[in-house]
XYZ file of C-alpha atoms in Angstrom:
391
model
C -28.003 -20.480 -1.622
C -25.345 -21.239 1.109
C -21.874 -20.289 -0.140
C -22.828 -20.351 -3.805
C -21.384 -17.607 -5.888
C -21.455 -16.753 -9.663
C -18.235 -16.033 -11.367
C -18.490 -12.277 -11.083
C -20.953 -11.659 -8.284
C -22.161 -12.577 -4.846
C -25.766 -13.280 -3.885
C -26.963 -10.650 -1.479
C -27.682 -12.266 1.913
C -27.497 -15.516 0.074
C -31.269 -15.203 -0.514
C -33.350 -16.089 -3.680
C -37.054 -15.441 -4.077
C -38.876 -17.994 -6.001
C -42.306 -17.016 -7.556
C -43.687 -19.634 -9.889
C -47.128 -20.846 -11.212
C -46.005 -23.985 -13.177
C -46.195 -21.851 -16.291
C -44.085 -19.334 -18.148
C -45.433 -16.012 -16.935
C -43.811 -12.964 -18.355
C -44.569 -9.410 -19.776
C -46.807 -8.697 -16.803
C -48.717 -5.366 -16.947
C -47.991 -4.787 -13.203
C -44.463 -5.666 -12.248
C -43.691 -7.790 -9.265
C -42.111 -5.565 -6.481
C -39.618 -7.229 -4.198
C -37.507 -5.628 -1.553
C -34.083 -6.870 -0.354
C -32.375 -5.326 2.664
C -29.058 -5.512 4.378
C -27.254 -3.136 6.600
C -24.797 -0.863 4.880
C -24.922 -2.170 1.299
C -21.449 -2.025 -0.250
C -20.965 -2.457 -3.961
C -22.943 -2.437 -7.143
C -26.452 -3.987 -6.897
C -28.094 -5.746 -9.743
C -31.710 -7.378 -9.713
C -31.332 -10.646 -11.706
C -33.413 -13.729 -12.405
C -32.782 -17.506 -13.122
C -35.191 -19.773 -14.788
C -34.472 -22.683 -12.417
C -33.086 -24.933 -15.201
C -29.591 -26.171 -15.934
C -26.514 -24.079 -14.757
C -26.936 -21.233 -12.432
C -27.139 -18.504 -15.133
C -28.405 -15.130 -14.151
C -30.024 -12.457 -16.300
C -31.109 -8.952 -15.736
C -33.834 -9.061 -18.529
C -37.187 -7.858 -17.382
C -36.017 -6.402 -14.039
C -35.265 -3.010 -13.008
C -32.964 -2.073 -9.997
C -33.797 0.633 -7.809
C -31.553 1.486 -4.764
C -33.897 3.121 -2.306
C -31.276 3.819 0.400
C -28.229 2.523 1.852
C -30.159 -0.627 3.235
C -32.799 -1.396 0.746
C -32.846 -2.589 -2.902
C -36.164 -2.489 -4.914
C -36.493 -5.172 -7.683
C -39.287 -4.549 -10.107
C -39.709 -7.475 -12.535
C -42.226 -8.183 -15.284
C -42.008 -12.096 -14.962
C -42.190 -14.998 -12.630
C -39.157 -17.035 -11.761
C -36.373 -17.080 -9.185
C -34.969 -13.692 -8.201
C -31.875 -12.403 -6.262
C -29.871 -9.306 -5.990
C -26.350 -9.747 -7.161
C -23.603 -7.605 -5.645
C -20.324 -6.773 -7.309
C -17.528 -4.874 -5.485
C -17.112 -1.320 -6.551
C -14.560 -0.798 -9.183
C -13.442 2.164 -11.175
C -13.721 0.181 -14.543
C -13.860 -3.650 -14.046
C -14.007 -4.246 -17.847
C -10.557 -2.722 -18.261
C -8.869 -4.041 -15.090
C -10.398 -7.468 -14.764
C -8.148 -8.933 -17.641
C -4.930 -7.936 -15.723
C -5.910 -9.141 -12.214
C -4.174 -12.445 -12.417
C -0.942 -11.153 -13.798
C -0.726 -8.364 -11.345
C -1.623 -10.665 -8.515
C 1.184 -13.105 -9.671
C 3.695 -10.169 -9.728
C 2.658 -9.027 -6.374
C 2.956 -12.376 -4.744
C 6.335 -13.112 -6.104
C 7.605 -9.615 -5.336
C 6.252 -9.650 -1.628
C 7.596 -13.104 -1.179
C 11.176 -12.058 -2.396
C 10.946 -8.821 -0.345
C 9.917 -10.697 2.859
C 12.863 -13.002 2.416
C 15.469 -10.137 2.062
C 13.879 -8.080 4.790
C 14.149 -11.088 7.008
C 17.921 -11.399 6.200
C 18.474 -7.628 6.762
C 16.711 -7.865 10.137
C 18.785 -10.942 11.018
C 22.018 -9.069 10.082
C 21.013 -6.039 12.151
C 19.717 -7.601 15.446
C 22.294 -10.456 15.494
C 25.418 -8.993 13.757
C 25.437 -5.261 13.602
C 23.006 -3.868 16.159
C 25.805 -2.444 18.288
C 27.414 -0.728 15.346
C 24.303 0.793 13.870
C 23.864 4.663 13.724
C 20.538 6.582 13.935
C 19.936 6.466 10.174
C 20.358 2.732 10.215
C 18.042 2.283 13.167
C 15.343 4.374 11.272
C 15.852 2.163 8.294
C 15.450 -0.947 10.262
C 12.035 0.324 11.713
C 10.964 0.989 8.014
C 12.027 -2.675 7.363
C 9.752 -4.061 10.172
C 6.822 -1.970 8.826
C 7.464 -3.222 5.264
C 7.743 -6.916 6.569
C 4.431 -6.636 8.396
C 2.808 -5.174 5.227
C 4.096 -7.857 2.933
C 3.222 -10.583 5.504
C -0.483 -9.289 5.780
C -0.825 -8.854 2.082
C 0.246 -12.485 1.316
C -1.999 -13.891 4.077
C -4.874 -11.693 3.386
C -6.656 -13.882 0.676
C -6.211 -17.133 2.599
C -7.908 -15.458 5.714
C -10.610 -13.869 3.517
C -11.506 -17.295 2.123
C -12.308 -18.598 5.563
C -15.272 -16.239 5.717
C -14.532 -15.428 9.290
C -15.420 -11.853 9.927
C -13.416 -11.179 12.979
C -10.250 -12.716 11.303
C -10.976 -10.774 8.126
C -11.264 -7.485 10.141
C -8.009 -8.147 11.996
C -5.947 -8.924 8.884
C -7.380 -5.869 6.950
C -6.578 -3.777 10.050
C -3.052 -5.143 10.301
C -2.502 -4.605 6.568
C -3.835 -1.032 6.654
C -1.859 -0.161 9.892
C 1.478 -1.440 8.357
C 0.952 0.383 5.251
C 0.193 3.672 6.967
C 3.132 3.013 9.264
C 5.321 2.540 6.399
C 4.426 5.919 4.975
C 5.091 7.383 8.300
C 8.584 5.998 8.348
C 9.194 7.387 4.821
C 8.337 10.776 6.416
C 10.753 10.224 9.425
C 13.573 9.167 7.005
C 13.027 12.393 5.038
C 12.815 14.445 8.298
C 16.051 12.848 9.545
C 17.839 13.825 6.231
C 16.449 17.222 6.538
C 17.662 17.734 10.235
C 21.098 16.304 9.456
C 21.654 17.808 5.924
C 19.643 20.940 5.514
C 18.749 22.356 8.984
C 21.842 21.242 11.093
C 22.708 22.465 14.534
C 19.453 21.141 16.015
C 19.357 19.931 19.624
C 16.746 17.349 20.419
C 16.093 15.544 23.731
C 15.480 11.770 23.438
C 15.696 11.977 19.609
C 15.484 8.221 18.763
C 12.891 7.498 21.467
C 10.591 10.301 20.203
C 10.738 9.302 16.602
C 10.355 5.601 17.295
C 7.110 6.249 19.429
C 5.887 8.639 16.816
C 6.541 6.221 13.917
C 4.596 3.342 15.476
C 1.710 5.178 17.262
C 0.902 8.146 14.841
C -1.395 6.272 12.495
C -2.967 4.063 15.146
C -5.996 6.540 15.689
C -6.769 6.350 11.950
C -7.033 2.534 11.882
C -9.124 2.517 15.040
C -11.549 5.073 13.578
C -11.960 3.007 10.414
C -12.587 -0.249 12.356
C -15.003 1.537 14.756
C -17.184 2.528 11.778
C -17.046 -0.970 10.237
C -14.841 -0.041 7.299
C -13.101 -3.422 6.952
C -14.816 -6.055 5.012
C -14.329 -8.847 2.460
C -14.379 -7.713 -1.162
C -14.340 -9.993 -4.305
C -11.979 -9.325 -7.052
C -12.838 -10.638 -10.520
C -10.794 -11.805 -13.454
C -11.945 -12.283 -17.023
C -11.039 -15.871 -16.763
C -13.878 -16.355 -14.417
C -11.501 -16.796 -11.433
C -12.521 -14.874 -8.272
C -10.377 -14.078 -5.194
C -11.416 -12.592 -1.904
C -9.557 -9.945 0.082
C -10.219 -8.165 3.316
C -9.817 -4.393 2.930
C -11.525 -1.063 3.022
C -14.837 -1.219 1.087
C -15.799 2.524 1.272
C -14.105 4.467 -1.433
C -14.420 7.781 0.537
C -12.449 6.254 3.510
C -9.732 5.047 1.114
C -9.382 8.473 -0.623
C -9.232 10.369 2.720
C -7.145 8.122 4.872
C -4.960 6.361 2.384
C -4.641 8.764 -0.589
C -4.827 11.907 1.599
C -2.183 10.835 4.180
C 0.346 9.626 1.511
C -0.233 12.981 -0.426
C 0.853 14.794 2.674
C 3.866 12.499 3.116
C 4.720 12.807 -0.550
C 4.664 16.556 -0.646
C 7.205 16.738 2.334
C 9.433 13.865 1.091
C 9.468 15.145 -2.408
C 10.475 18.650 -1.141
C 13.387 17.138 0.884
C 14.348 15.065 -2.224
C 14.643 18.206 -4.393
C 16.696 19.870 -1.811
C 19.102 17.091 -1.515
C 19.387 16.599 -5.316
C 20.079 20.358 -5.576
C 22.896 20.047 -3.116
C 24.332 17.087 -5.146
C 24.243 19.058 -8.307
C 25.836 22.125 -6.478
C 28.658 19.883 -4.935
C 29.327 18.200 -8.291
C 29.943 21.635 -9.949
C 32.644 22.622 -7.596
C 34.269 19.219 -7.444
C 37.637 18.575 -8.982
C 37.663 16.746 -12.204
C 39.559 13.841 -10.958
C 37.404 10.733 -10.242
C 34.447 12.579 -11.643
C 32.984 9.385 -13.335
C 33.135 7.426 -10.165
C 31.416 10.233 -8.394
C 28.660 10.461 -10.861
C 27.935 6.826 -10.426
C 27.775 7.224 -6.622
C 25.600 10.280 -6.949
C 23.212 8.318 -9.339
C 22.999 5.517 -6.829
C 22.338 8.114 -4.125
C 19.441 9.613 -6.008
C 17.851 6.213 -6.698
C 18.259 5.215 -3.056
C 16.540 8.356 -1.901
C 13.575 7.450 -4.152
C 13.086 4.246 -2.168
C 14.036 5.660 1.248
C 11.384 8.486 0.847
C 8.668 6.218 -0.738
C 8.299 8.220 -3.846
C 7.644 4.987 -5.771
C 4.148 4.990 -4.395
C 3.379 8.176 -6.179
C 2.810 6.218 -9.391
C -0.640 5.521 -8.137
C -1.394 9.200 -8.790
C -1.075 8.554 -12.495
C -3.702 5.679 -12.648
C -6.007 7.369 -15.066
C -6.874 7.242 -18.734
C -4.277 5.824 -21.024
C -1.794 5.500 -18.067
C -4.157 3.281 -16.045
C -2.702 -0.141 -16.906
C 0.960 0.838 -17.321
C 0.874 2.632 -13.972
C -0.628 -0.498 -12.427
C 2.341 -2.606 -13.529
C 4.949 -0.040 -12.606
C 3.374 0.472 -9.304
C 3.057 -3.240 -8.625
C 6.715 -4.058 -9.599
C 8.216 -1.081 -7.775
C 6.464 -1.494 -4.556
C 6.098 -5.346 -4.196
C 9.897 -5.533 -4.706
C 10.535 -2.526 -2.531
C 11.835 -4.660 0.359
C 14.379 -6.319 -1.971
C 15.619 -2.850 -3.285
C 15.941 -1.609 0.193
C 17.851 -4.600 1.230
C 20.320 -3.926 -1.633
C 20.727 -0.372 -0.291
C 21.242 -1.612 3.415
C 23.923 -4.165 2.125
C 25.754 -1.529 0.083
C 26.033 1.013 2.994
C 27.396 -1.530 5.335
C 29.820 -3.024 2.669
C 31.186 0.470 1.674
C 34.088 1.067 3.965
C 35.298 4.179 2.165
C 33.259 6.655 4.213
C 34.790 7.810 7.431
C 32.208 10.288 8.585
C 28.989 9.499 10.318
C 25.431 10.859 9.881
C 24.940 9.813 13.498
C 24.342 13.123 15.379
C 26.591 13.741 18.418
C 25.167 12.508 21.648
C 25.471 13.868 25.124
C 23.401 11.982 27.704
C 19.828 12.004 26.521
C 20.283 14.982 24.257
C 21.117 14.811 20.527
C 22.762 17.697 18.561
C 22.956 17.458 14.932
C 25.998 19.147 13.702
C 28.087 18.550 10.461
C 30.048 20.351 7.941
C 27.936 21.400 5.003
C 30.776 20.406 2.645
C 30.807 16.864 3.889
C 27.106 16.462 4.452
C 26.161 15.661 0.740
C 29.003 13.131 0.405
C 27.878 11.213 3.414
C 24.267 10.919 2.443
C 25.370 7.629 0.722
C 28.640 6.779 2.578
C 27.384 5.800 6.002
C 29.934 3.993 8.113
C 29.452 0.581 9.638
């Protein structure tokens, strides 16, 4: 079969068994038993047949599929012709999602491309123009930008590399995309942790503060990725659309690994960041109640921007994936795709705003003495400066 594929499936091992007798043999009393084997079968198997005439059109009529174990498929068929096992990638409900694949892919590609451009601009501004003036919150934000840039880059190049059918390259790009995604989650956590230490806890002394959180941010998820690659968790999968168009991507093929490593890790990050978000919003509300009435409208706008910015900084937009069930399945896919593929662009707007705003005169940058960082700030000024970071 070579590289031949149908519109919706792949031929297992590229193997087809042909059993013919120059006659139409069907409705056999004793079925023909065939066994197809491959190490670590991934996806949904379907024993199918083709009459050898015209276009390559497969049918499951007259054949039963029995998955004997993780390596062997038994095909029991009551007729003679050409036989193969067709494999489709595991999907929650391909009949529902397949018709939206192309539009979601288009939105993702456009959003990730725009995000990469603006993340590049932000990184350029930081390293060549403002690096010497940046405070610790900005440095954390820049690390998040680098992780997001790698995530967008690996996502956009994933399909092209998958189409080369080079297994080593496929594993590498899947590993890079997975690592950058988990690292992005880690920087969401660090951003919330920094807010907690600066705004909620206060009066905390930490030795080599930036060095420690930088090492933590870039190395904490490495063992997870190494564990996945060691068990062969990264492989090429086929994504089908109702139009008949197929695309390949390199990613995690085992649902259990995805739920434990990706969903499980983000759930922990979400619980922590959501808790910090609620604490900060509570402080904003309390501060607004005791504020003088003068300039209240302007303050409200700034507080609204503050809350929206915190949503992005803490990665709470990824939580939309938790609602991808039932009637909310398709709407949540679109909301998730728009919010997270354009996330780099939204964060650039936040970065640009905090450096353009020259009204703030207090820093969220903790006081430094040698290699020791002490986080001290007036509680009255803390909420106001969540948003008004100085240049």
